[in-house]
Coordinates of C-alpha atoms in Angstrom, one line a residue:
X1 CA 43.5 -85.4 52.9
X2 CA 43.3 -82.6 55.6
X3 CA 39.6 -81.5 57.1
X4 CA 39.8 -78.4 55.3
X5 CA 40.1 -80.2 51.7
X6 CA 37.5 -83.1 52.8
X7 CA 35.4 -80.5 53.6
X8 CA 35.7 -78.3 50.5
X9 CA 35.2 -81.7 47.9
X10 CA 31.4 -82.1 50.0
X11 CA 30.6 -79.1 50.0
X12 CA 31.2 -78.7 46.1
X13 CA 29.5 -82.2 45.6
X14 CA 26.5 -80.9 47.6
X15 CA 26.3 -77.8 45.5
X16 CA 26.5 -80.0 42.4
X17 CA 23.7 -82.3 43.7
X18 CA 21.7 -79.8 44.9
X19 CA 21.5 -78.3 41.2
X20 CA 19.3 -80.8 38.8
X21 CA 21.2 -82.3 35.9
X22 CA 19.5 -85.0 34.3
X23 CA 20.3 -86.0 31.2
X24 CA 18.0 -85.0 28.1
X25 CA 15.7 -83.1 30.6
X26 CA 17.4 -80.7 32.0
X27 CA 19.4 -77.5 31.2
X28 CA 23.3 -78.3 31.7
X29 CA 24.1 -75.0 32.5
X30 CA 23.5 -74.5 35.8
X31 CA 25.4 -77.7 37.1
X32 CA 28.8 -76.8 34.2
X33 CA 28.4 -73.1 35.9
X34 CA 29.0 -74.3 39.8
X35 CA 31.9 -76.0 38.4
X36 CA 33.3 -73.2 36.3
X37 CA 32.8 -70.8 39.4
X38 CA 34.6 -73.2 41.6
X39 CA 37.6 -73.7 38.4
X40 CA 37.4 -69.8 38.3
X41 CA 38.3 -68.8 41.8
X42 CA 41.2 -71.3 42.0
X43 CA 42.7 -69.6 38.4
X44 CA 42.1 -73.4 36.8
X45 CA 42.2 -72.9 33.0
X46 CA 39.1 -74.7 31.9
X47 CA 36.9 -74.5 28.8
X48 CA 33.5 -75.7 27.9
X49 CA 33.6 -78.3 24.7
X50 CA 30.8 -77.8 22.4
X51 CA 28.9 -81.1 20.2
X52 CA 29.0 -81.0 16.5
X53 CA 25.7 -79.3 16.9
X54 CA 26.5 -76.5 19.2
X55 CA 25.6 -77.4 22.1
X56 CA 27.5 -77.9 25.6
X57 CA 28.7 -81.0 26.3
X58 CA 31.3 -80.7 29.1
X59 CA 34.4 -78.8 30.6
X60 CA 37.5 -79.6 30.3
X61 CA 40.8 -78.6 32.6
X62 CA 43.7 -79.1 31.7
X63 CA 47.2 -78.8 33.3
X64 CA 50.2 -78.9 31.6
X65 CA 53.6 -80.6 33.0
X66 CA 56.8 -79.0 32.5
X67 CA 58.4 -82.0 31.1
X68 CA 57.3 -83.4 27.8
X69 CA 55.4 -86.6 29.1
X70 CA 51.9 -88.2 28.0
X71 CA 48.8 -87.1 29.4
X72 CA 46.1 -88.7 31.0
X73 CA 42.6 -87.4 32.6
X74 CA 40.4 -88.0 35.0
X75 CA 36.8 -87.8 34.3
X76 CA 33.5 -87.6 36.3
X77 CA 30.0 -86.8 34.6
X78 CA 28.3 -84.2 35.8
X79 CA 24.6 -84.8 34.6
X80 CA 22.4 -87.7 36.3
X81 CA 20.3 -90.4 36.2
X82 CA 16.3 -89.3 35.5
X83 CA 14.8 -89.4 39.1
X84 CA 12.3 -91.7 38.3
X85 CA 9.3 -92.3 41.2
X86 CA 10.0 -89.1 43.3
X87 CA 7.0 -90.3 45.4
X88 CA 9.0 -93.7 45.9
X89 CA 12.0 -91.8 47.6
X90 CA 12.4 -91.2 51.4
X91 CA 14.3 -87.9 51.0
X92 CA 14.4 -85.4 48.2
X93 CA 16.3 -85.9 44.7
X94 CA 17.9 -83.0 44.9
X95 CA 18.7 -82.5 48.9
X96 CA 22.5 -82.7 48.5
X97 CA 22.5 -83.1 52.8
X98 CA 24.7 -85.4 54.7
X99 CA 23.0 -87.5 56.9
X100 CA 24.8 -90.3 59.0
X101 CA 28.0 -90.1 57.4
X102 CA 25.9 -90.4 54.0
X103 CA 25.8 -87.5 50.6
X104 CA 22.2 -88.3 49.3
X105 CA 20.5 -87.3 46.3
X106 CA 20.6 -88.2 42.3
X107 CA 23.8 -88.0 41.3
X108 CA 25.8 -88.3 44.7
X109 CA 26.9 -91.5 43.5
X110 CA 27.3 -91.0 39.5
X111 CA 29.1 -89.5 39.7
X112 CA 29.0 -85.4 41.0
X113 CA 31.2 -86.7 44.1
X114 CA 34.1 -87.5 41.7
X115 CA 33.7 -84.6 39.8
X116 CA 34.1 -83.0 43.1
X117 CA 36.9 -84.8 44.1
X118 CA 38.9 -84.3 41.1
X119 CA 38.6 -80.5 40.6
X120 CA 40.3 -80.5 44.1
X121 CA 43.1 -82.9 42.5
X122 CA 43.8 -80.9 39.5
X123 CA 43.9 -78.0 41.8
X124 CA 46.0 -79.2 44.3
X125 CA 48.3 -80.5 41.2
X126 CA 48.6 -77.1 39.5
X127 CA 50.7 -75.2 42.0
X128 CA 53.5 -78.1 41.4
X129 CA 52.9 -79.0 37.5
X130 CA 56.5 -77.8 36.5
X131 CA 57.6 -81.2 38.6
X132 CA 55.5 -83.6 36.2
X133 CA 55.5 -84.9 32.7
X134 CA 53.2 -85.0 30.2
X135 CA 50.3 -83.4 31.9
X136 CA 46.6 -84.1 33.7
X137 CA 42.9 -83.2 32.1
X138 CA 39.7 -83.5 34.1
X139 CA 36.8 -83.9 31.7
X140 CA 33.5 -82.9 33.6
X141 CA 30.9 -84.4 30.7
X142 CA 27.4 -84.1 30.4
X143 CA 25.2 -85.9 27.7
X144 CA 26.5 -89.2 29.8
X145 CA 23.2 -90.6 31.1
X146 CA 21.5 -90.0 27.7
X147 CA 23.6 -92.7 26.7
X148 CA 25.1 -90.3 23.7
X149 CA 28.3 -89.6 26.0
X150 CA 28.4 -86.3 24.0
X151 CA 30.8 -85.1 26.7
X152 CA 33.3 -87.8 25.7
X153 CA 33.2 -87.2 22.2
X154 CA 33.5 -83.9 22.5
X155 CA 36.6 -84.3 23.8
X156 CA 37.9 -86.4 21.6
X157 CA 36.9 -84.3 18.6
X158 CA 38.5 -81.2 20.3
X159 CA 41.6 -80.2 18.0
X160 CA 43.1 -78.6 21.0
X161 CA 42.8 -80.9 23.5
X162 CA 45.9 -83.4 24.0
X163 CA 44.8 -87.1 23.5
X164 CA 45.1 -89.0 26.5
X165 CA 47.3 -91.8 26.8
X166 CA 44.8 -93.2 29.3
X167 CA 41.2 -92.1 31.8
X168 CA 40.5 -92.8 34.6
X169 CA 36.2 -92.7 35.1
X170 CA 35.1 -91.9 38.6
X171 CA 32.0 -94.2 38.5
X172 CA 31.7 -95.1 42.4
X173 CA 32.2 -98.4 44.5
X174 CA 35.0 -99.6 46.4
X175 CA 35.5 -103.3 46.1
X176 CA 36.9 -103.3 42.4
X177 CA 38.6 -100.8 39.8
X178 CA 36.8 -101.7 36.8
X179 CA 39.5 -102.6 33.7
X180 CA 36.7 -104.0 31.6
X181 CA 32.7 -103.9 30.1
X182 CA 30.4 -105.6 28.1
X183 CA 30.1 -104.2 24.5
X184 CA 26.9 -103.7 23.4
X185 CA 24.9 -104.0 19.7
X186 CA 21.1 -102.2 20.1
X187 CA 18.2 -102.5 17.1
X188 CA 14.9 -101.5 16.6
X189 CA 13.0 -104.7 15.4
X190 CA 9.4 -103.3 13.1
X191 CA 7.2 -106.2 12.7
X192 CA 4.6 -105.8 9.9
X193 CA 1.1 -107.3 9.7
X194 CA -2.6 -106.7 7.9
X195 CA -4.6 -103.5 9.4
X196 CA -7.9 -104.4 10.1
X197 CA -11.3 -104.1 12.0
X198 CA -10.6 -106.1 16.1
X199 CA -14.9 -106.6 15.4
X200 CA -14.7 -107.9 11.1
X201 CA -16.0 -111.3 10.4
X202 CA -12.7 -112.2 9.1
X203 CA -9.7 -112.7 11.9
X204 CA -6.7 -110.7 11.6
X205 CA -3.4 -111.3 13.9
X206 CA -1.7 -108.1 14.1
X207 CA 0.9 -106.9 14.0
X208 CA 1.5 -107.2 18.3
X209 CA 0.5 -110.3 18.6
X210 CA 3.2 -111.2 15.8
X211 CA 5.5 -109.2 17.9
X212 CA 4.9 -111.0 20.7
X213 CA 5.7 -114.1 19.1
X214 CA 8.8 -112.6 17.7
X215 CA 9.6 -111.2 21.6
X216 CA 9.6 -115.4 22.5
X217 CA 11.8 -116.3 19.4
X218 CA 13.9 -113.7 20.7
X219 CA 14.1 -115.3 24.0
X220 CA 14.6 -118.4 23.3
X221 CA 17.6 -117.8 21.0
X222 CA 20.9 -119.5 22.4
X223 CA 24.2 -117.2 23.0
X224 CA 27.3 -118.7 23.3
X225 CA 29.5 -118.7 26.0
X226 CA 33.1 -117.4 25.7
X227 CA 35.8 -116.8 27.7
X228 CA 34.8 -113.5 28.5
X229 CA 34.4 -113.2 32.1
X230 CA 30.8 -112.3 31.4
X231 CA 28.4 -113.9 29.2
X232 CA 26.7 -111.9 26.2
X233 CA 22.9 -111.8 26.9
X234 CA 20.2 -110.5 24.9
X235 CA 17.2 -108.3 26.0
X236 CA 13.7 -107.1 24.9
X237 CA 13.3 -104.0 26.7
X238 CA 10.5 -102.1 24.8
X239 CA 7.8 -102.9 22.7
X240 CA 4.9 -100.6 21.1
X241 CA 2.6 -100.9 18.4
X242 CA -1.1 -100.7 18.0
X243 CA -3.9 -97.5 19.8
X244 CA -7.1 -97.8 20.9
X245 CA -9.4 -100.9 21.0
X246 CA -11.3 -101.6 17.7
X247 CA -8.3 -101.0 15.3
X248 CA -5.8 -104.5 14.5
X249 CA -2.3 -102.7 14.2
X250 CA -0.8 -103.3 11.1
X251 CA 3.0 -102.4 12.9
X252 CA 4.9 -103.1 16.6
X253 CA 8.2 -102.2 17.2
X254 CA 10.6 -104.1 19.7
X255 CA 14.0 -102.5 21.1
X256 CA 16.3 -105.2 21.6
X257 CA 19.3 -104.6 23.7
X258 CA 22.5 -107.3 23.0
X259 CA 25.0 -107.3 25.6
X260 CA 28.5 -108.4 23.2
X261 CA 32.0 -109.9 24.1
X262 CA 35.1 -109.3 22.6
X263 CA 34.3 -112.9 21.3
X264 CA 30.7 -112.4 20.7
X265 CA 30.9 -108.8 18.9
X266 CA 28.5 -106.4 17.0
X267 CA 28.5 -108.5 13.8
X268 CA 27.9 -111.9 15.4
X269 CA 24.8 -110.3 17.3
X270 CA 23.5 -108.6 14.4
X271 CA 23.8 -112.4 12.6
X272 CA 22.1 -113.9 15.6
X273 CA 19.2 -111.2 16.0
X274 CA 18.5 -111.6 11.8
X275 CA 18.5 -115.5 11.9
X276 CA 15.8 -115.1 14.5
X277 CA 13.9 -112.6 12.4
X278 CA 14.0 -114.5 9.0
X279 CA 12.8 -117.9 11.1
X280 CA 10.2 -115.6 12.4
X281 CA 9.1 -114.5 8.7
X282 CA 9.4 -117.7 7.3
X283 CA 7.2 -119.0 10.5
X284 CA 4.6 -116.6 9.3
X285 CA 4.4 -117.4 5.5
X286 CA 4.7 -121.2 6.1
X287 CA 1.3 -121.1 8.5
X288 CA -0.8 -119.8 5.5
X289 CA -1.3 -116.2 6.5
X290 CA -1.4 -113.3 4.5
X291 CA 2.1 -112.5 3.9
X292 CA 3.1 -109.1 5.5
X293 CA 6.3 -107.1 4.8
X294 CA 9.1 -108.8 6.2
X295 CA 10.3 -107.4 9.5
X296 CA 12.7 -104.4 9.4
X297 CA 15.9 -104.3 11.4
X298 CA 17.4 -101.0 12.5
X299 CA 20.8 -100.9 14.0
X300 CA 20.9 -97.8 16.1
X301 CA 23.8 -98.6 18.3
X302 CA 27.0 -100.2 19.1
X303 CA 30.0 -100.2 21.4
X304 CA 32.6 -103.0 21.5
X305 CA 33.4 -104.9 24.8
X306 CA 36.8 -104.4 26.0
X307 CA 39.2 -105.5 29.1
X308 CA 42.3 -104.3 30.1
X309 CA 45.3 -106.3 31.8
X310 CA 45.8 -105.4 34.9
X311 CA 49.6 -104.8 34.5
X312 CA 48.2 -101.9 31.6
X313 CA 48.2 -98.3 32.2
X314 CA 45.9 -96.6 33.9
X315 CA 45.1 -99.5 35.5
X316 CA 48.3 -100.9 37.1
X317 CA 48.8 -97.2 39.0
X318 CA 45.0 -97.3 40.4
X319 CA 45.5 -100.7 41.6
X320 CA 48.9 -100.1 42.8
X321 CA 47.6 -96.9 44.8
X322 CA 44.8 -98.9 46.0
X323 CA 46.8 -101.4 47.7
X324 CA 49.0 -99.3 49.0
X325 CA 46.7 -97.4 50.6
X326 CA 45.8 -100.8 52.6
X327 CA 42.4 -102.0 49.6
X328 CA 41.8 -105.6 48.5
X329 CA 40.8 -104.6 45.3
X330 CA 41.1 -106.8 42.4
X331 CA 40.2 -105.9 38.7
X332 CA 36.7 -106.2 37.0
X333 CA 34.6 -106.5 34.2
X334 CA 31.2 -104.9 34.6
X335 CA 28.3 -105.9 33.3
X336 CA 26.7 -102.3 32.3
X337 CA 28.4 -100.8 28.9
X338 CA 29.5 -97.0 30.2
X339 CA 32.2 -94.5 28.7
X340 CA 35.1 -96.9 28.7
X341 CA 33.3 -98.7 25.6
X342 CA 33.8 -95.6 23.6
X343 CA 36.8 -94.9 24.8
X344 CA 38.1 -98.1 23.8
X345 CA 36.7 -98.0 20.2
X346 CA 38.9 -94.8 19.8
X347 CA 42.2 -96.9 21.0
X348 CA 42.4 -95.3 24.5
X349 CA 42.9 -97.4 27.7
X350 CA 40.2 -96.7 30.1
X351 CA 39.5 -97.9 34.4
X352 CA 35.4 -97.3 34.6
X353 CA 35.1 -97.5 38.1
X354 CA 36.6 -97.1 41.6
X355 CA 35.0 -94.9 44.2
X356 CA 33.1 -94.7 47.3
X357 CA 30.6 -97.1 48.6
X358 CA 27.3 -96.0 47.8
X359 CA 23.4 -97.1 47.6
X360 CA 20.6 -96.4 45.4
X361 CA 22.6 -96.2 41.6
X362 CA 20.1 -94.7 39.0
X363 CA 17.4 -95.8 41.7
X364 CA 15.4 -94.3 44.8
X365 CA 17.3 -93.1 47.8
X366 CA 20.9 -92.7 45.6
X367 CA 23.8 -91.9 48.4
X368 CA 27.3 -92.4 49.0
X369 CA 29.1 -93.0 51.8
X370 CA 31.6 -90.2 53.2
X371 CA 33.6 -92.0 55.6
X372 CA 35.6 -93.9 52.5
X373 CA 36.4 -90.4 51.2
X374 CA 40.3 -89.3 52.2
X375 CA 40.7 -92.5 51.4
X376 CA 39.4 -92.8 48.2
X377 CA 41.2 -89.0 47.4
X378 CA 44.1 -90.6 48.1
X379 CA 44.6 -93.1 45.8
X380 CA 43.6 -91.1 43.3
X381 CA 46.5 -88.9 44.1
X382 CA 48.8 -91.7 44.4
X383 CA 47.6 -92.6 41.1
X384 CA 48.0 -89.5 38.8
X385 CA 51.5 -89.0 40.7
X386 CA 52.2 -92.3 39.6
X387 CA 51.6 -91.8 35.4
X388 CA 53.1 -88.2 35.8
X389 CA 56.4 -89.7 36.4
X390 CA 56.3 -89.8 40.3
X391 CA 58.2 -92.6 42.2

């Protein structure tokens, strides 16, 4: 990687930081039109790819070989993390500077310096593309952080793109390429109780403090273990019922947040979450109350877990570039569900991680550091060579 191209990928990553992105608050347009200006004036065919509703949800490039071969894409989202406590941060969200050899500001990290990084590849793969088979897409999604990846399906949905027979995601950090996630199974718990006066002669629990008894059920429930190189876990992460003072809620939600294996899937933590529910009910009718409705369960999510072998494609070229380029990397499962969780519920082989060293993830002062950068390029090069039938 030459100065001049080093210096071209930050300067486009700064742009793209510089330009706000975050998911469900922002307007997409402004960080897909910095990319499409940048695609434009290299003659990169690109398109924007459009959710069943209309809406934007990405670019897409795409570079045809001139040899019949399978294809395979890169991809990088290009909206962000929300900011969260800009008070809390030492430097602006949006600065896009480099200071000390670090890129800061929301999304430096996840993941606009990929997206960077592989416009420059696909351009610098065009000139040559009669030399490869099959052929190379970049997918530049938004709709990521929301947790909808409406970028990804887009893509996948697209009758005219070419499904890949692999993607590479360009979520950051060094150490590891990711072959592997958690699944996850995600429901909205309602519990019911009496309405009723906080002041009234007669004592009504409501329907939070039954929630709050359900929230300790709910911890207390055992997972297995597996041999998943992670654990499942489950998680209460919101809860929200009741206004005012004087008023006894008659309703509490609770968002509870599974963490699955491919052992421990979506069905066995649906079965685990309703065995804690009807113990809960039957709790409640068994101490004499007044019986309220039984508690609902709403599904409203679910991704399977997944892990590749490290000898399966995409994966065995990124780990082979990596340790040619001189890396002791070895491969991963994360903890965190992400895009290669869809992807592998639609049958394609995904890596969800490999990138530069970096700080602050979806937290204050997010950076990543530039000195890891040719580096870093270079693999990926090796990489994409490597699946387009180079030696």
């Amino acid at each position: 990687m030459d100065d001049d191209v080093f210096g071209s990928v930050v300067a486009l990553a700064r742009e793209l930081v510089r330009t706000p992105s975050r998911g469900g608050t922002d307007d997409y347009g402004p960080v897909l039109g910095v990319l499409e200006r940048w695609l434009t004036g290299r003659g990169l065919p690109h398109r924007r790819l459009r959710s069943p509703d209309g809406t934007t949800a990405g670019l897409l490039v795409e570079v045809a070989g001139g040899r019949p071969g399978e294809w395979w894409t890169l991809d990088a989202c290009a909206d962000t993390a929300p900011f969260g406590d800009e008070n809390a941060w030492s430097f602006p969200p949006t600065a896009g500077d480099v200071v000390d050899g670090w890129l800061r500001g929301r999304g430096a990290a996840d993941s606009k310096t990929a997206a960077a990084m592989f416009c420059h590849l696909a351009a610098e793969i065009a000139p040559r593309a009669d030399e490869s088979a099959g052929g190379l897409a970049v997918l530049l999604d938004v709709d990521e952080h929301t947790g909808r990846f409406g970028g990804a399906r887009a893509y996948l949905a697209d009758p005219r793109a070419r499904r890949p027979a692999g993607v590479m995601i360009g979520y950051p950090g060094i150490g590891d390429v990711v072959v592997g996630g958690r699944g996850l199974w995600r429901c909205v718990l309602t519990v019911h109780a009496p309405s009723g006066h906080s002041g009234a002669r007669r004592e009504v629990v409501g329907a939070v403090s039954r929630a709050a008894r359900l929230v300790r059920m709910l911890d207390e429930a055992e997972l297995p273990r597996d041999s998943f190189p992670l654990p499942p876990r489950l998680t209460v992460t919101a809860i929200g019922g009741g206004e005012g003072f004087s008023v006894v809620p008659d309703r509490c939600d609770v968002n509870v947040d599974v963490r699955t294996t491919v052992e421990f899937g979506p069905r066995a933590a649906e079965r685990l979450v309703r065995a804690v529910v009807t113990a809960f009910d039957a709790e409640g009718r068994e101490a004499g109350a007044p019986r309220p409705r039984p508690t609902d369960v709403e599904p409203v999510a679910s991704w399977p877990a997944y892990q590749l072998d490290g000898d399966r494609q995409p994966a065995a070229a990124l780990l082979k570039a990596a340790a040619e380029a001189g890396l002791e990397v070895g491969a991963k499962v994360a903890g965190p569900s992400n895009i290669g969780n869809l992807l592998a519920g639609e049958g394609v082989p995904a890596t969800a991680g490999f990138g530069l060293p970096h700080q602050g993830l979806h937290g204050t002062d997010e950076r990543v550091h530039l000195a890891e950068l040719p580096r870093v390029y270079g693999v990926y090069r090796r990489a994409v060579g490597l699946l387009l039938g180079g030696a």
